[in-house]
Coordinates of N, CA and C in Angstrom, one line a residue:
M1 N 112.5 94.7 112.2 CA 112.2 95.4 110.6 C 112.1 96.8 110.0
I2 N 112.7 97.5 108.9 CA 113.0 98.6 108.8 C 112.0 98.6 107.1
Y3 N 111.0 99.8 107.4 CA 110.5 100.4 106.1 C 111.0 101.7 106.1
R4 N 110.8 101.1 104.2 CA 111.4 102.2 103.1 C 110.5 102.8 102.5
F5 N 110.4 104.2 102.7 CA 109.3 105.4 102.0 C 109.8 106.0 101.3
R6 N 108.9 106.4 99.9 CA 109.3 107.8 99.5 C 108.3 109.0 100.0
V7 N 108.5 109.5 100.2 CA 107.5 110.9 100.5 C 107.6 111.7 99.3
I8 N 106.4 112.4 98.8 CA 106.2 113.0 97.3 C 105.5 114.3 97.4
L9 N 106.3 115.3 97.5 CA 105.1 115.9 97.8 C 104.3 116.8 96.4
D10 N 103.1 116.8 96.5 CA 101.8 116.9 95.4 C 102.3 118.4 94.8
N11 N 102.8 118.4 94.1 CA 103.3 119.5 93.1 C 102.5 119.4 91.7
D12 N 102.5 120.8 91.3 CA 101.9 120.3 89.7 C 103.3 120.8 89.1
T13 N 104.1 121.2 89.4 CA 105.7 121.5 88.9 C 106.2 120.7 87.7
E14 N 107.0 120.5 87.4 CA 107.6 119.4 86.3 C 108.9 119.6 87.2
D15 N 108.9 119.8 88.2 CA 109.8 119.2 89.5 C 109.2 118.7 90.4
D16 N 110.0 117.3 90.4 CA 110.3 115.7 91.4 C 110.7 116.5 93.0
V17 N 109.8 116.3 94.1 CA 110.6 116.2 95.1 C 110.2 115.9 95.8
F18 N 111.1 114.9 96.4 CA 110.9 113.3 97.2 C 112.1 113.0 98.2
R19 N 111.1 112.6 99.2 CA 112.6 112.4 100.4 C 112.1 110.6 99.8
D20 N 113.7 109.8 100.6 CA 113.0 108.4 101.1 C 113.9 108.5 102.4
I21 N 113.0 107.6 102.9 CA 113.3 107.4 104.6 C 113.0 106.3 105.2
E22 N 114.6 105.8 105.3 CA 113.7 103.9 106.2 C 113.7 104.5 108.1
I23 N 113.0 104.2 108.5 CA 112.3 103.9 110.1 C 111.8 103.1 110.4
R24 N 112.2 102.6 111.6 CA 111.8 101.0 112.1 C 110.1 101.3 112.7
E25 N 109.8 99.5 111.8 CA 108.1 99.1 112.0 C 108.1 99.8 113.9
S26 N 108.4 99.6 114.4 CA 107.7 99.7 115.7 C 107.8 101.6 116.4
D27 N 108.6 101.9 115.1 CA 108.2 103.5 115.6 C 106.8 103.7 115.1
T28 N 107.0 104.9 116.1 CA 105.5 105.6 115.9 C 105.4 106.6 114.8
M29 N 103.2 106.6 114.4 CA 103.3 108.4 113.0 C 104.3 108.8 113.3
E30 N 104.4 108.8 115.0 CA 104.8 110.5 115.6 C 106.0 110.1 114.7
D31 N 106.9 109.5 115.3 CA 108.3 109.9 114.5 C 108.1 109.6 112.9
L32 N 107.7 109.1 112.7 CA 107.7 109.2 110.8 C 107.5 110.8 110.3
H33 N 106.5 111.3 111.2 CA 105.6 112.5 111.1 C 107.2 113.6 111.0
N34 N 107.8 113.0 112.5 CA 109.0 114.2 112.0 C 110.6 114.0 112.2
V35 N 110.6 113.1 110.9 CA 111.4 112.7 110.4 C 110.9 113.3 108.6
I36 N 109.8 113.2 108.4 CA 109.3 114.1 107.3 C 109.9 115.4 107.5
T37 N 108.4 116.5 108.6 CA 109.3 117.2 108.3 C 110.7 117.3 108.8
Q38 N 111.3 117.3 109.1 CA 113.2 117.4 109.4 C 113.9 117.3 108.1
S39 N 113.2 116.1 107.4 CA 113.9 115.5 105.7 C 113.6 117.2 104.6
F40 N 111.9 117.4 105.0 CA 111.7 118.6 104.1 C 112.0 119.9 104.5
G41 N 112.9 120.4 106.0 CA 113.1 121.7 105.9 C 112.2 122.6 106.8
F42 N 110.8 121.4 107.5 CA 109.9 122.1 108.2 C 110.2 122.0 109.8
D43 N 109.8 123.2 110.0 CA 110.1 122.9 111.8 C 109.2 122.2 113.1
G44 N 108.2 121.6 112.5 CA 107.5 120.8 112.3 C 107.0 120.9 113.4
M45 N 106.1 122.9 113.8 CA 105.6 123.5 114.3 C 104.2 123.3 114.0
E46 N 103.9 122.9 113.5 CA 102.4 123.2 112.4 C 101.8 121.4 112.5
M47 N 100.1 121.9 112.8 CA 99.5 120.7 113.2 C 99.5 119.7 111.5
A48 N 99.6 118.5 111.9 CA 99.6 117.9 111.1 C 98.8 116.1 110.7
S49 N 98.5 116.4 110.1 CA 98.0 114.3 110.2 C 98.2 113.1 109.1
F50 N 97.8 112.2 108.9 CA 98.4 111.3 107.9 C 96.7 110.7 107.7
Y51 N 96.4 110.3 106.5 CA 95.7 109.9 106.2 C 95.5 108.6 105.4
M52 N 95.4 107.9 105.7 CA 95.3 105.6 105.2 C 95.2 106.6 104.1
S53 N 95.2 105.3 103.1 CA 94.8 105.7 101.2 C 94.9 104.6 100.8
D54 N 94.1 104.8 99.4 CA 93.7 103.5 98.8 C 94.6 103.2 97.9
E55 N 94.8 102.1 96.3 CA 95.5 102.5 95.6 C 95.1 103.7 94.3
Q56 N 93.9 104.1 94.6 CA 94.4 105.8 93.7 C 94.2 107.2 94.7
W57 N 94.5 106.6 95.8 CA 94.9 107.7 96.9 C 94.1 108.2 97.4
N58 N 93.0 107.9 96.8 CA 91.5 108.4 98.0 C 91.9 108.3 99.8
Q59 N 91.5 109.3 100.2 CA 92.3 109.7 101.6 C 90.7 109.1 102.7
G60 N 91.0 108.5 102.8 CA 90.8 107.5 104.5 C 90.8 107.8 106.1
E61 N 91.0 107.3 106.8 CA 91.5 107.0 108.2 C 92.1 108.0 108.8
E62 N 91.8 109.2 109.6 CA 92.4 110.1 109.9 C 93.7 109.5 110.9
I63 N 94.9 109.7 110.9 CA 95.9 109.5 112.3 C 96.4 110.6 112.7
S64 N 96.1 111.1 113.7 CA 95.6 112.8 114.3 C 96.9 113.5 114.6
M65 N 97.9 114.5 115.0 CA 98.1 114.7 115.5 C 98.1 115.0 117.3
M66 N 96.7 115.7 117.3 CA 96.3 115.9 118.5 C 95.1 115.7 118.3
D67 N 94.2 115.2 119.3 CA 92.5 115.5 119.5 C 91.8 116.2 119.1
M68 N 91.5 116.6 118.3 CA 90.9 118.0 118.3 C 88.8 117.4 117.7
S69 N 88.8 116.1 117.5 CA 87.7 116.0 117.7 C 87.1 116.4 119.0
E70 N 85.4 116.1 118.8 CA 84.2 115.9 120.2 C 84.8 114.8 120.7
T71 N 84.1 114.9 122.3 CA 84.3 114.0 123.1 C 83.1 112.4 122.5
G72 N 83.8 111.4 122.7 CA 83.5 110.3 122.3 C 83.8 109.6 120.3
N73 N 84.3 111.2 119.6 CA 84.6 110.4 118.8 C 86.2 109.5 119.0
Q74 N 86.7 108.7 118.2 CA 87.5 107.5 118.5 C 88.6 107.7 117.2
L75 N 89.6 108.9 117.6 CA 90.7 108.7 116.9 C 92.1 108.7 116.9
K76 N 92.3 107.8 116.4 CA 93.6 107.5 116.3 C 95.2 108.7 116.7
M77 N 95.7 108.5 117.6 CA 96.6 109.4 117.4 C 98.3 109.1 117.4
M78 N 98.9 110.2 116.6 CA 100.9 109.7 116.0 C 101.3 109.2 117.1
S79 N 100.3 109.8 118.2 CA 101.8 109.1 119.0 C 102.0 107.8 120.0
T80 N 100.5 108.1 119.8 CA 100.6 106.1 119.8 C 99.9 105.4 118.8
T81 N 100.2 105.3 117.9 CA 99.4 104.2 116.4 C 101.7 103.9 116.1
I82 N 101.6 102.8 116.2 CA 102.3 102.0 115.8 C 102.8 102.3 114.4
I83 N 103.5 102.6 113.6 CA 103.5 102.5 112.3 C 104.0 100.7 111.5
K84 N 104.1 99.6 111.8 CA 103.4 98.6 111.3 C 101.7 98.6 111.8
D85 N 101.5 99.0 112.6 CA 99.8 98.5 112.6 C 98.7 99.1 111.9
M86 N 99.2 100.0 111.0 CA 98.9 100.9 110.1 C 99.2 100.5 108.6
I87 N 101.0 100.2 108.4 CA 101.1 99.9 107.3 C 101.7 98.5 107.1
H88 N 102.0 98.0 106.0 CA 102.3 96.2 105.6 C 101.9 96.2 104.5
E89 N 102.1 95.2 103.8 CA 102.1 95.1 102.7 C 100.6 95.2 102.0
A90 N 100.0 94.6 102.4 CA 98.6 95.0 101.9 C 98.0 96.5 101.8
S91 N 98.3 97.5 103.0 CA 98.4 98.8 102.7 C 99.9 99.3 103.0
T92 N 99.8 100.4 101.5 CA 101.1 100.7 102.0 C 101.5 102.2 101.8
R93 N 100.0 102.6 101.3 CA 100.3 104.1 101.1 C 99.0 104.7 102.0
L94 N 100.0 106.3 102.3 CA 99.1 107.3 103.4 C 99.3 108.4 102.6
I95 N 99.0 109.2 103.1 CA 98.5 110.6 102.5 C 98.8 111.7 103.7
Y96 N 99.7 112.2 103.7 CA 100.3 113.1 104.4 C 100.6 114.9 104.8
L97 N 99.1 115.3 105.1 CA 98.9 117.1 105.1 C 99.5 117.5 106.4
Y98 N 100.9 118.2 106.5 CA 101.4 119.0 107.3 C 100.8 120.9 106.9
D99 N 100.7 121.5 108.5 CA 100.3 122.8 108.0 C 98.5 123.4 107.6
F100 N 97.9 123.2 108.6 CA 96.9 123.0 107.2 C 96.0 124.4 107.1
M101 N 96.8 125.5 107.6 CA 97.1 126.9 106.7 C 97.1 127.2 105.1
N102 N 98.6 126.3 105.2 CA 98.9 126.1 103.4 C 98.9 125.1 102.6
M103 N 98.5 123.5 103.5 CA 98.1 122.6 103.1 C 99.1 122.0 102.1
W104 N 100.5 121.7 102.8 CA 101.8 120.9 102.7 C 100.9 119.5 102.4
T105 N 100.9 119.2 101.1 CA 100.5 117.2 100.4 C 101.4 116.4 100.5
F106 N 101.7 115.4 101.1 CA 103.0 114.4 100.6 C 102.2 113.1 100.3
Y107 N 102.5 112.3 99.5 CA 102.0 110.8 98.8 C 103.3 110.2 99.6
V108 N 103.3 109.4 100.5 CA 104.2 108.4 101.4 C 103.8 107.3 101.1
E109 N 104.1 106.2 100.5 CA 104.1 104.6 100.2 C 105.2 104.5 100.6
L110 N 105.1 103.3 100.7 CA 105.9 101.6 101.4 C 106.6 101.5 100.1
G111 N 107.9 101.1 100.1 CA 108.9 101.0 98.9 C 108.6 99.5 99.4
E112 N 110.2 99.5 100.5 CA 110.2 97.6 101.4 C 110.0 97.7 102.7
I113 N 110.4 96.4 102.5 CA 110.2 96.1 103.9 C 111.6 95.3 104.1
V114 N 113.0 96.0 105.3 CA 113.9 94.9 105.2 C 114.5 95.2 106.7
E115 N 115.5 94.0 106.4 CA 116.0 94.0 108.3 C 117.3 94.7 107.8
E116 N 117.2 95.0 109.6 CA 118.1 96.2 110.2 C 119.2 96.2 110.2
A117 N 120.5 97.6 109.4 CA 121.5 97.1 108.8 C 122.4 97.6 110.3
E118 N 123.5 96.8 110.5 CA 123.5 97.4 111.5 C 124.6 98.2 111.7
G119 N 125.5 99.0 112.8 CA 125.7 100.4 112.8 C 124.9 101.4 112.0
T120 N 123.9 101.6 111.4 CA 122.9 102.1 111.4 C 121.6 102.7 112.1
D121 N 121.8 104.2 112.6 CA 120.7 104.9 113.4 C 119.5 105.0 112.6
Y122 N 118.5 104.3 113.0 CA 117.4 104.8 112.1 C 116.3 106.1 112.9
P123 N 115.4 106.8 112.1 CA 115.6 106.9 111.1 C 116.4 107.3 110.4
N124 N 116.4 106.9 109.5 CA 117.2 107.1 108.5 C 116.6 108.4 107.4
L125 N 117.9 109.2 106.8 CA 116.8 109.7 104.9 C 118.3 108.8 104.3
M126 N 117.6 109.1 103.7 CA 118.2 107.8 102.5 C 119.0 108.8 100.8
Y127 N 117.7 109.3 101.0 CA 118.1 110.5 99.6 C 116.8 110.7 99.9
V128 N 117.9 112.2 99.0 CA 116.8 114.0 98.8 C 117.2 113.7 97.0
H129 N 115.9 114.5 96.8 CA 115.8 115.0 95.3 C 114.5 115.7 95.6
G130 N 115.1 116.9 95.1 CA 114.0 118.1 95.2 C 114.6 119.1 96.0
Q131 N 114.0 120.5 95.5 CA 114.1 121.5 96.9 C 112.7 121.9 96.4
I132 N 112.0 122.1 98.2 CA 110.9 122.2 98.3 C 110.6 123.7 98.4
P133 N 109.6 124.0 97.4 CA 109.3 125.7 97.1 C 109.3 126.2 98.4
D134 N 109.4 127.5 97.9 CA 109.0 128.5 99.1 C 107.7 128.2 99.4
E135 N 106.5 128.3 98.8 CA 105.1 128.2 99.0 C 105.2 127.1 98.8
A136 N 103.6 126.1 99.8 CA 103.3 125.6 99.5 C 102.5 125.5 97.4
P137 N 102.0 124.1 97.0 CA 102.2 124.3 95.9 C 100.5 125.0 95.9
E138 N 99.6 125.2 95.3 CA 98.3 125.6 95.1 C 97.4 124.5 95.2
K139 N 96.1 124.0 95.9 CA 95.5 123.2 95.8 C 94.1 123.8 95.6
T140 N 93.5 123.2 94.5 CA 92.0 123.3 94.0 C 91.1 122.0 94.3
F141 N 90.3 122.2 94.4 CA 89.5 121.4 95.5 C 88.1 121.6 94.6
E142 N 87.9 120.3 93.4 CA 87.3 120.1 92.2 C 85.7 118.7 92.7
A143 N 84.9 119.3 92.5 CA 84.3 118.2 92.3 C 84.0 116.7 91.1
E144 N 83.9 115.4 91.4 CA 84.0 114.8 89.7 C 82.6 114.7 89.6
E145 N 83.2 115.6 87.7 CA 82.2 115.8 86.9 C 80.9 114.6 86.7
E146 N 79.7 114.6 87.2 CA 78.7 114.3 86.9 C 77.9 114.1 85.3
D147 N 77.6 113.2 85.2 CA 77.0 112.7 84.0 C 76.3 113.8 83.5
D148 N 75.6 114.2 82.2 CA 74.6 115.1 82.0 C 73.5 114.6 82.0
A149 N 73.5 113.6 81.7 CA 72.1 112.7 81.2 C 70.9 112.9 82.4
Y150 N 71.0 113.0 84.2 CA 70.7 113.7 84.8 C 70.6 115.0 85.8
N151 N 69.6 116.1 85.9 CA 69.6 117.3 85.9 C 68.6 117.4 87.2
E152 N 68.2 117.6 88.6 CA 67.7 117.7 89.3 C 66.9 118.9 89.3
F153 N 67.2 119.9 88.5 CA 66.6 121.1 88.5 C 66.2 121.4 87.2
E154 N 66.6 120.8 86.0 CA 65.5 120.9 85.2 C 64.8 119.7 84.8
D155 N 63.1 120.7 85.4 CA 61.8 120.1 85.0 C 61.2 120.3 84.2
E156 N 61.0 121.0 83.3 CA 60.9 121.5 82.0 C 59.5 122.3 82.0
I157 N 60.1 123.5 83.4 CA 59.1 124.4 84.1 C 59.1 125.6 83.5
D158 N 58.3 125.9 83.3 CA 58.6 127.5 82.0 C 57.9 128.9 83.5
Y159 N 58.8 128.9 84.3 CA 59.2 130.2 85.6 C 58.4 131.3 85.8
D160 N 58.9 131.5 83.9 CA 57.8 133.0 83.8 C 56.3 132.9 82.9
D161 N 56.0 131.7 83.1 CA 54.7 131.6 83.0 C 53.7 131.5 84.4
Y162 N 53.6 132.8 85.1 CA 52.8 132.6 86.4 C 51.2 132.0 86.2
D163 N 50.8 132.2 85.1 CA 49.8 131.7 85.5 C 49.4 129.8 84.9
N164 N 50.4 129.4 85.4 CA 50.6 128.2 84.3 C 51.0 127.5 85.6
L165 N 51.8 127.6 86.4 CA 53.2 127.3 87.0 C 51.9 125.7 88.2
N166 N 50.8 126.0 88.3 CA 49.8 124.8 88.6 C 50.9 124.8 90.2
F167 N 50.3 125.4 91.0 CA 51.3 125.9 92.2 C 50.4 124.3 93.1
D168 N 49.2 123.6 92.6 CA 48.7 122.4 93.5 C 49.5 121.4 93.7
E169 N 49.5 121.3 92.1 CA 50.0 120.1 90.9 C 51.3 120.2 91.9
N170 N 52.3 120.9 91.6 CA 53.7 120.5 92.0 C 54.3 121.5 93.4
W171 N 53.7 121.7 94.1 CA 54.0 122.0 95.5 C 54.7 120.9 96.4
N172 N 56.4 121.0 97.1 CA 56.5 119.8 97.5 C 56.0 119.4 98.6

């Protein structure tokens, strides 16, 4: 079977940048990595990882290009992980991170699974929309806002009133 993916650049501009790619279900995640880098014009020489994702695009399990973990950690590798073992009807989304210094981030979603077309070479770049910018879109990492109902640092103690701090009573 052939998997059809849409690979969308995560950017904050009004210009959509994406590629539609076909690849065999029996190919590896490294093959998917290679076709993504080629289709966006990268040389493919930078570190990259896929991350399993849920419907809200939350980052899950990593599928790495190289094993950079400490010994004992079981990390899935792109070169030995088959696409159909990770992606299927119940799990259709990946986050792809290319070049950890520049943080090129892509959303990869399985669009459909189809029969192999006779005479077509795979992987196949089906459609190109938009041009990749010269520099990776800037990322801002922000924590989610919490309720103001509880603040662990609000303890109603007047720290300027040294005589009434009651160290014995308030000591940890």
